[in-house]
Amino acid sequence: MVLSSNDKTNVKTIFTKIGGHAEEYGSETLERMFITYPQTKTYFPHFDLQHGSAQIKAHGKKVAGALIEAVNHIDDIAGALSKLSDLHAQKLRVDPVNFKLLGQCFLVVVAIHHPSVLTPEVHASLDKFLCAVGNVLTAKYR
Amino acid sequence: MVHWSAEEKQLITSVWSKINVEECGAEALARLLIVYPWTQRFFDNFGNLSSPTAIIGNPKVRAHGKKVLTSFGEAVKNLENLKATYAKLSELHCEKLHVDPENFRLLGDILIIVLAAHFTKDFTPACQATWQKLVGVVAHALAYKYH
């Protein structure tokens, strides 16, 4: 799966629209993921997972930051996220299926806040981008 | 058998009552074909699917989207009995249509996005969780008779 130049443009456009809300969307994504897919909570036994928790805010900020980094280096996502990829492979070992679940929740959050920007074409590009990020993060698993 | 709390049932019926089934169904199917283009493999006889614009404007896509989501309405009416409700449709999708059940999951995920865009802030986390559960059990019921 390769990101076309249209895909890259669409992803950059949507992240420009998201602007300063990225961290907030990151937290909302995580909260929705923990509620919709409770099995994902198993990776955070050390977290307070209640609505508004400082830990969810902080972690949402990290996740958003990584996505922005990937967008800013969209021609070389593997390079940009190489250290994160190592971390996931060696330490975190989050099962690959969970990246799809996170991606689904991020799409929901974007749909809620920017319904008119998430046209079918942009939806397709963003979904591809999120898959690409998930693939990079699990690439060194074995 | 799947258990539905009173809150979940309320979230399901309240969202369903506010959906325009024809519009929502058409949108969901069009997005499925655009976001996951390999799903077009089942629709060779639908005519022009060559671009997102063609897909969105395609009358067969609209009609089929409406049909699919109308059938979803049966799930909403029969939450306690989904396997029986979808038994015949499950056999049809296996024996005649030869659709990989993964496609039901893909369509379910797309429907969630369509609902989120439509309801925006009203599509609360609880609402999302309930509907994600519903599309999951519908997909499961549709796959149940596969052999």
mmCIF file with all atom_site columns, N, CA, C and O in Angstrom, chain A residues 82-121:
data_model
loop_
_atom_site.group_PDB
_atom_site.id
_atom_site.type_symbol
_atom_site.label_atom_id
_atom_site.label_alt_id
_atom_site.label_comp_id
_atom_site.label_asym_id
_atom_site.label_entity_id
_atom_site.label_seq_id
_atom_site.pdbx_PDB_ins_code
_atom_site.Cartn_x
_atom_site.Cartn_y
_atom_site.Cartn_z
_atom_site.occupancy
_atom_site.B_iso_or_equiv
_atom_site.pdbx_formal_charge
_atom_site.auth_seq_id
_atom_site.auth_comp_id
_atom_site.auth_asym_id
_atom_site.auth_atom_id
_atom_site.pdbx_PDB_model_num
ATOM 1   N N  . SER A 1 82  ? 11.131  5.748  13.252 1.00 0.00 ? 82  SER A N  1
ATOM 2   C CA . SER A 1 82  ? 12.001  4.593  13.482 1.00 0.00 ? 82  SER A CA 1
ATOM 3   C C  . SER A 1 82  ? 12.188  4.272  14.968 1.00 0.00 ? 82  SER A C  1
ATOM 4   O O  . SER A 1 82  ? 12.075  3.114  15.386 1.00 0.00 ? 82  SER A O  1
ATOM 5   N N  . LYS A 1 83  ? 12.426  5.314  15.770 1.00 0.00 ? 83  LYS A N  1
ATOM 6   C CA . LYS A 1 83  ? 12.630  5.068  17.210 1.00 0.00 ? 83  LYS A CA 1
ATOM 7   C C  . LYS A 1 83  ? 11.343  4.537  17.852 1.00 0.00 ? 83  LYS A C  1
ATOM 8   O O  . LYS A 1 83  ? 11.386  3.624  18.678 1.00 0.00 ? 83  LYS A O  1
ATOM 9   N N  . LEU A 1 84  ? 10.225  5.091  17.464 1.00 0.00 ? 84  LEU A N  1
ATOM 10  C CA . LEU A 1 84  ? 8.931   4.627  17.984 1.00 0.00 ? 84  LEU A CA 1
ATOM 11  C C  . LEU A 1 84  ? 8.671   3.183  17.564 1.00 0.00 ? 84  LEU A C  1
ATOM 12  O O  . LEU A 1 84  ? 8.087   2.398  18.315 1.00 0.00 ? 84  LEU A O  1
ATOM 13  N N  . SER A 1 85  ? 9.101   2.861  16.363 1.00 0.00 ? 85  SER A N  1
ATOM 14  C CA . SER A 1 85  ? 8.952   1.499  15.859 1.00 0.00 ? 85  SER A CA 1
ATOM 15  C C  . SER A 1 85  ? 9.770   0.531  16.711 1.00 0.00 ? 85  SER A C  1
ATOM 16  O O  . SER A 1 85  ? 9.294   -0.538 17.108 1.00 0.00 ? 85  SER A O  1
ATOM 17  N N  . ASP A 1 86  ? 11.015  0.943  17.052 1.00 0.00 ? 86  ASP A N  1
ATOM 18  C CA . ASP A 1 86  ? 11.855  0.116  17.928 1.00 0.00 ? 86  ASP A CA 1
ATOM 19  C C  . ASP A 1 86  ? 11.171  -0.079 19.281 1.00 0.00 ? 86  ASP A C  1
ATOM 20  O O  . ASP A 1 86  ? 11.116  -1.192 19.805 1.00 0.00 ? 86  ASP A O  1
ATOM 21  N N  . LEU A 1 87  ? 10.666  1.008  19.816 1.00 0.00 ? 87  LEU A N  1
ATOM 22  C CA . LEU A 1 87  ? 10.008  0.964  21.133 1.00 0.00 ? 87  LEU A CA 1
ATOM 23  C C  . LEU A 1 87  ? 8.845   -0.023 21.132 1.00 0.00 ? 87  LEU A C  1
ATOM 24  O O  . LEU A 1 87  ? 8.697   -0.832 22.054 1.00 0.00 ? 87  LEU A O  1
ATOM 25  N N  . HIS A 1 88  ? 8.017   0.041  20.096 1.00 0.00 ? 88  HIS A N  1
ATOM 26  C CA . HIS A 1 88  ? 6.854   -0.844 20.036 1.00 0.00 ? 88  HIS A CA 1
ATOM 27  C C  . HIS A 1 88  ? 7.276   -2.298 19.868 1.00 0.00 ? 88  HIS A C  1
ATOM 28  O O  . HIS A 1 88  ? 6.631   -3.197 20.412 1.00 0.00 ? 88  HIS A O  1
ATOM 29  N N  . ALA A 1 89  ? 8.366   -2.525 19.144 1.00 0.00 ? 89  ALA A N  1
ATOM 30  C CA . ALA A 1 89  ? 8.810   -3.900 18.889 1.00 0.00 ? 89  ALA A CA 1
ATOM 31  C C  . ALA A 1 89  ? 9.474   -4.511 20.127 1.00 0.00 ? 89  ALA A C  1
ATOM 32  O O  . ALA A 1 89  ? 9.254   -5.676 20.453 1.00 0.00 ? 89  ALA A O  1
ATOM 33  N N  . GLN A 1 90  ? 10.291  -3.688 20.794 1.00 0.00 ? 90  GLN A N  1
ATOM 34  C CA . GLN A 1 90  ? 11.101  -4.260 21.864 1.00 0.00 ? 90  GLN A CA 1
ATOM 35  C C  . GLN A 1 90  ? 10.450  -4.168 23.226 1.00 0.00 ? 90  GLN A C  1
ATOM 36  O O  . GLN A 1 90  ? 10.600  -5.057 24.049 1.00 0.00 ? 90  GLN A O  1
ATOM 37  N N  . LYS A 1 91  ? 9.738   -3.082 23.447 1.00 0.00 ? 91  LYS A N  1
ATOM 38  C CA . LYS A 1 91  ? 9.237   -2.885 24.793 1.00 0.00 ? 91  LYS A CA 1
ATOM 39  C C  . LYS A 1 91  ? 7.704   -3.017 24.863 1.00 0.00 ? 91  LYS A C  1
ATOM 40  O O  . LYS A 1 91  ? 7.169   -3.823 25.605 1.00 0.00 ? 91  LYS A O  1
ATOM 41  N N  . LEU A 1 92  ? 7.000   -2.235 24.054 1.00 0.00 ? 92  LEU A N  1
ATOM 42  C CA . LEU A 1 92  ? 5.539   -2.152 24.209 1.00 0.00 ? 92  LEU A CA 1
ATOM 43  C C  . LEU A 1 92  ? 4.811   -3.383 23.669 1.00 0.00 ? 92  LEU A C  1
ATOM 44  O O  . LEU A 1 92  ? 3.865   -3.873 24.280 1.00 0.00 ? 92  LEU A O  1
ATOM 45  N N  . ARG A 1 93  ? 5.233   -3.853 22.506 1.00 0.00 ? 93  ARG A N  1
ATOM 46  C CA . ARG A 1 93  ? 4.678   -5.065 21.883 1.00 0.00 ? 93  ARG A CA 1
ATOM 47  C C  . ARG A 1 93  ? 3.148   -5.078 21.895 1.00 0.00 ? 93  ARG A C  1
ATOM 48  O O  . ARG A 1 93  ? 2.512   -6.074 22.240 1.00 0.00 ? 93  ARG A O  1
ATOM 49  N N  . VAL A 1 94  ? 2.578   -3.961 21.486 1.00 0.00 ? 94  VAL A N  1
ATOM 50  C CA . VAL A 1 94  ? 1.127   -3.863 21.337 1.00 0.00 ? 94  VAL A CA 1
ATOM 51  C C  . VAL A 1 94  ? 0.726   -4.729 20.143 1.00 0.00 ? 94  VAL A C  1
ATOM 52  O O  . VAL A 1 94  ? 1.270   -4.564 19.057 1.00 0.00 ? 94  VAL A O  1
ATOM 53  N N  . ASP A 1 95  ? -0.238  -5.626 20.342 1.00 0.00 ? 95  ASP A N  1
ATOM 54  C CA . ASP A 1 95  ? -0.627  -6.491 19.221 1.00 0.00 ? 95  ASP A CA 1
ATOM 55  C C  . ASP A 1 95  ? -1.051  -5.649 18.017 1.00 0.00 ? 95  ASP A C  1
ATOM 56  O O  . ASP A 1 95  ? -1.799  -4.686 18.162 1.00 0.00 ? 95  ASP A O  1
ATOM 57  N N  . PRO A 1 96  ? -0.578  -6.006 16.824 1.00 0.00 ? 96  PRO A N  1
ATOM 58  C CA . PRO A 1 96  ? -0.862  -5.224 15.624 1.00 0.00 ? 96  PRO A CA 1
ATOM 59  C C  . PRO A 1 96  ? -2.338  -4.909 15.387 1.00 0.00 ? 96  PRO A C  1
ATOM 60  O O  . PRO A 1 96  ? -2.650  -3.848 14.826 1.00 0.00 ? 96  PRO A O  1
ATOM 61  N N  . VAL A 1 97  ? -3.237  -5.767 15.813 1.00 0.00 ? 97  VAL A N  1
ATOM 62  C CA . VAL A 1 97  ? -4.665  -5.518 15.557 1.00 0.00 ? 97  VAL A CA 1
ATOM 63  C C  . VAL A 1 97  ? -5.138  -4.198 16.186 1.00 0.00 ? 97  VAL A C  1
ATOM 64  O O  . VAL A 1 97  ? -6.079  -3.560 15.705 1.00 0.00 ? 97  VAL A O  1
ATOM 65  N N  . ASN A 1 98  ? -4.461  -3.788 17.254 1.00 0.00 ? 98  ASN A N  1
ATOM 66  C CA . ASN A 1 98  ? -4.913  -2.598 17.979 1.00 0.00 ? 98  ASN A CA 1
ATOM 67  C C  . ASN A 1 98  ? -4.675  -1.287 17.244 1.00 0.00 ? 98  ASN A C  1
ATOM 68  O O  . ASN A 1 98  ? -5.368  -0.301 17.519 1.00 0.00 ? 98  ASN A O  1
ATOM 69  N N  . PHE A 1 99  ? -3.738  -1.273 16.302 1.00 0.00 ? 99  PHE A N  1
ATOM 70  C CA . PHE A 1 99  ? -3.497  -0.032 15.564 1.00 0.00 ? 99  PHE A CA 1
ATOM 71  C C  . PHE A 1 99  ? -4.684  0.312  14.678 1.00 0.00 ? 99  PHE A C  1
ATOM 72  O O  . PHE A 1 99  ? -5.012  1.477  14.467 1.00 0.00 ? 99  PHE A O  1
ATOM 73  N N  . LYS A 1 100 ? -5.356  -0.756 14.185 1.00 0.00 ? 100 LYS A N  1
ATOM 74  C CA . LYS A 1 100 ? -6.577  -0.515 13.384 1.00 0.00 ? 100 LYS A CA 1
ATOM 75  C C  . LYS A 1 100 ? -7.662  0.107  14.255 1.00 0.00 ? 100 LYS A C  1
ATOM 76  O O  . LYS A 1 100 ? -8.434  0.945  13.802 1.00 0.00 ? 100 LYS A O  1
ATOM 77  N N  . LEU A 1 101 ? -7.737  -0.370 15.510 1.00 0.00 ? 101 LEU A N  1
ATOM 78  C CA . LEU A 1 101 ? -8.784  0.113  16.408 1.00 0.00 ? 101 LEU A CA 1
ATOM 79  C C  . LEU A 1 101 ? -8.544  1.588  16.743 1.00 0.00 ? 101 LEU A C  1
ATOM 80  O O  . LEU A 1 101 ? -9.475  2.391  16.754 1.00 0.00 ? 101 LEU A O  1
ATOM 81  N N  . LEU A 1 102 ? -7.280  1.928  16.990 1.00 0.00 ? 102 LEU A N  1
ATOM 82  C CA . LEU A 1 102 ? -6.929  3.321  17.254 1.00 0.00 ? 102 LEU A CA 1
ATOM 83  C C  . LEU A 1 102 ? -7.252  4.171  16.023 1.00 0.00 ? 102 LEU A C  1
ATOM 84  O O  . LEU A 1 102 ? -7.833  5.254  16.137 1.00 0.00 ? 102 LEU A O  1
ATOM 85  N N  . GLY A 1 103 ? -6.893  3.660  14.854 1.00 0.00 ? 103 GLY A N  1
ATOM 86  C CA . GLY A 1 103 ? -7.157  4.365  13.602 1.00 0.00 ? 103 GLY A CA 1
ATOM 87  C C  . GLY A 1 103 ? -8.637  4.637  13.405 1.00 0.00 ? 103 GLY A C  1
ATOM 88  O O  . GLY A 1 103 ? -9.034  5.732  13.011 1.00 0.00 ? 103 GLY A O  1
ATOM 89  N N  . GLN A 1 104 ? -9.465  3.627  13.685 1.00 0.00 ? 104 GLN A N  1
ATOM 90  C CA . GLN A 1 104 ? -10.922 3.775  13.543 1.00 0.00 ? 104 GLN A CA 1
ATOM 91  C C  . GLN A 1 104 ? -11.413 4.907  14.448 1.00 0.00 ? 104 GLN A C  1
ATOM 92  O O  . GLN A 1 104 ? -12.202 5.752  14.025 1.00 0.00 ? 104 GLN A O  1
ATOM 93  N N  . CYS A 1 105 ? -10.934 4.926  15.685 1.00 0.00 ? 105 CYS A N  1
ATOM 94  C CA . CYS A 1 105 ? -11.376 5.950  16.630 1.00 0.00 ? 105 CYS A CA 1
ATOM 95  C C  . CYS A 1 105 ? -10.894 7.335  16.212 1.00 0.00 ? 105 CYS A C  1
ATOM 96  O O  . CYS A 1 105 ? -11.619 8.328  16.378 1.00 0.00 ? 105 CYS A O  1
ATOM 97  N N  . PHE A 1 106 ? -9.691  7.433  15.656 1.00 0.00 ? 106 PHE A N  1
ATOM 98  C CA . PHE A 1 106 ? -9.193  8.724  15.183 1.00 0.00 ? 106 PHE A CA 1
ATOM 99  C C  . PHE A 1 106 ? -10.070 9.229  14.038 1.00 0.00 ? 106 PHE A C  1
ATOM 100 O O  . PHE A 1 106 ? -10.428 10.408 13.988 1.00 0.00 ? 106 PHE A O  1
ATOM 101 N N  . LEU A 1 107 ? -10.446 8.333  13.137 1.00 0.00 ? 107 LEU A N  1
ATOM 102 C CA . LEU A 1 107 ? -11.343 8.712  12.032 1.00 0.00 ? 107 LEU A CA 1
ATOM 103 C C  . LEU A 1 107 ? -12.680 9.220  12.566 1.00 0.00 ? 107 LEU A C  1
ATOM 104 O O  . LEU A 1 107 ? -13.230 10.191 12.054 1.00 0.00 ? 107 LEU A O  1
ATOM 105 N N  . VAL A 1 108 ? -13.201 8.547  13.595 1.00 0.00 ? 108 VAL A N  1
ATOM 106 C CA . VAL A 1 108 ? -14.471 8.977  14.204 1.00 0.00 ? 108 VAL A CA 1
ATOM 107 C C  . VAL A 1 108 ? -14.333 10.391 14.752 1.00 0.00 ? 108 VAL A C  1
ATOM 108 O O  . VAL A 1 108 ? -15.190 11.247 14.529 1.00 0.00 ? 108 VAL A O  1
ATOM 109 N N  . VAL A 1 109 ? -13.230 10.660 15.452 1.00 0.00 ? 109 VAL A N  1
ATOM 110 C CA . VAL A 1 109 ? -13.018 11.984 16.055 1.00 0.00 ? 109 VAL A CA 1
ATOM 111 C C  . VAL A 1 109 ? -12.933 13.046 14.958 1.00 0.00 ? 109 VAL A C  1
ATOM 112 O O  . VAL A 1 109 ? -13.542 14.111 15.067 1.00 0.00 ? 109 VAL A O  1
ATOM 113 N N  . VAL A 1 110 ? -12.207 12.758 13.900 1.00 0.00 ? 110 VAL A N  1
ATOM 114 C CA . VAL A 1 110 ? -12.101 13.704 12.779 1.00 0.00 ? 110 VAL A CA 1
ATOM 115 C C  . VAL A 1 110 ? -13.478 13.908 12.139 1.00 0.00 ? 110 VAL A C  1
ATOM 116 O O  . VAL A 1 110 ? -13.864 15.041 11.820 1.00 0.00 ? 110 VAL A O  1
ATOM 117 N N  . ALA A 1 111 ? -14.235 12.830 11.992 1.00 0.00 ? 111 ALA A N  1
ATOM 118 C CA . ALA A 1 111 ? -15.582 12.932 11.393 1.00 0.00 ? 111 ALA A CA 1
ATOM 119 C C  . ALA A 1 111 ? -16.485 13.810 12.243 1.00 0.00 ? 111 ALA A C  1
ATOM 120 O O  . ALA A 1 111 ? -17.299 14.584 11.727 1.00 0.00 ? 111 ALA A O  1
ATOM 121 N N  . ILE A 1 112 ? -16.343 13.695 13.557 1.00 0.00 ? 112 ILE A N  1
ATOM 122 C CA . ILE A 1 112 ? -17.185 14.467 14.471 1.00 0.00 ? 112 ILE A CA 1
ATOM 123 C C  . ILE A 1 112 ? -16.856 15.959 14.388 1.00 0.00 ? 112 ILE A C  1
ATOM 124 O O  . ILE A 1 112 ? -17.744 16.801 14.368 1.00 0.00 ? 112 ILE A O  1
ATOM 125 N N  . HIS A 1 113 ? -15.559 16.279 14.340 1.00 0.00 ? 113 HIS A N  1
ATOM 126 C CA . HIS A 1 113 ? -15.155 17.678 14.385 1.00 0.00 ? 113 HIS A CA 1
ATOM 127 C C  . HIS A 1 113 ? -15.059 18.350 13.025 1.00 0.00 ? 113 HIS A C  1
ATOM 128 O O  . HIS A 1 113 ? -15.145 19.578 12.938 1.00 0.00 ? 113 HIS A O  1
ATOM 129 N N  . HIS A 1 114 ? -14.871 17.569 11.975 1.00 0.00 ? 114 HIS A N  1
ATOM 130 C CA . HIS A 1 114 ? -14.712 18.136 10.630 1.00 0.00 ? 114 HIS A CA 1
ATOM 131 C C  . HIS A 1 114 ? -15.490 17.320 9.607  1.00 0.00 ? 114 HIS A C  1
ATOM 132 O O  . HIS A 1 114 ? -14.916 16.851 8.627  1.00 0.00 ? 114 HIS A O  1
ATOM 133 N N  . PRO A 1 115 ? -16.813 17.171 9.798  1.00 0.00 ? 115 PRO A N  1
ATOM 134 C CA . PRO A 1 115 ? -17.565 16.280 8.910  1.00 0.00 ? 115 PRO A CA 1
ATOM 135 C C  . PRO A 1 115 ? -17.487 16.683 7.446  1.00 0.00 ? 115 PRO A C  1
ATOM 136 O O  . PRO A 1 115 ? -17.394 15.817 6.581  1.00 0.00 ? 115 PRO A O  1
ATOM 137 N N  . SER A 1 116 ? -17.451 18.001 7.179  1.00 0.00 ? 116 SER A N  1
ATOM 138 C CA . SER A 1 116 ? -17.464 18.383 5.759  1.00 0.00 ? 116 SER A CA 1
ATOM 139 C C  . SER A 1 116 ? -16.093 18.242 5.110  1.00 0.00 ? 116 SER A C  1
ATOM 140 O O  . SER A 1 116 ? -15.997 18.154 3.890  1.00 0.00 ? 116 SER A O  1
ATOM 141 N N  . VAL A 1 117 ? -15.053 18.204 5.915  1.00 0.00 ? 117 VAL A N  1
ATOM 142 C CA . VAL A 1 117 ? -13.709 18.045 5.343  1.00 0.00 ? 117 VAL A CA 1
ATOM 143 C C  . VAL A 1 117 ? -13.427 16.570 5.054  1.00 0.00 ? 117 VAL A C  1
ATOM 144 O O  . VAL A 1 117 ? -12.634 16.236 4.169  1.00 0.00 ? 117 VAL A O  1
ATOM 145 N N  . LEU A 1 118 ? -14.074 15.688 5.814  1.00 0.00 ? 118 LEU A N  1
ATOM 146 C CA . LEU A 1 118 ? -13.829 14.255 5.641  1.00 0.00 ? 118 LEU A CA 1
ATOM 147 C C  . LEU A 1 118 ? -14.683 13.709 4.487  1.00 0.00 ? 118 LEU A C  1
ATOM 148 O O  . LEU A 1 118 ? -15.559 12.870 4.681  1.00 0.00 ? 118 LEU A O  1
ATOM 149 N N  . THR A 1 119 ? -14.375 14.188 3.295  1.00 0.00 ? 119 THR A N  1
ATOM 150 C CA . THR A 1 119 ? -15.046 13.661 2.101  1.00 0.00 ? 119 THR A CA 1
ATOM 151 C C  . THR A 1 119 ? -14.607 12.213 1.914  1.00 0.00 ? 119 THR A C  1
ATOM 152 O O  . THR A 1 119 ? -13.613 11.791 2.519  1.00 0.00 ? 119 THR A O  1
ATOM 153 N N  . PRO A 1 120 ? -15.308 11.442 1.080  1.00 0.00 ? 120 PRO A N  1
ATOM 154 C CA . PRO A 1 120 ? -14.868 10.067 0.849  1.00 0.00 ? 120 PRO A CA 1
ATOM 155 C C  . PRO A 1 120 ? -13.409 9.957  0.415  1.00 0.00 ? 120 PRO A C  1
ATOM 156 O O  . PRO A 1 120 ? -12.687 9.066  0.880  1.00 0.00 ? 120 PRO A O  1
ATOM 157 N N  . GLU A 1 121 ? -12.942 10.879 -0.434 1.00 0.00 ? 121 GLU A N  1
ATOM 158 C CA . GLU A 1 121 ? -11.547 10.794 -0.895 1.00 0.00 ? 121 GLU A CA 1
ATOM 159 C C  . GLU A 1 121 ? -10.578 11.053 0.262  1.00 0.00 ? 121 GLU A C  1
ATOM 160 O O  . GLU A 1 121 ? -9.560  10.364 0.399  1.00 0.00 ? 121 GLU A O  1
#
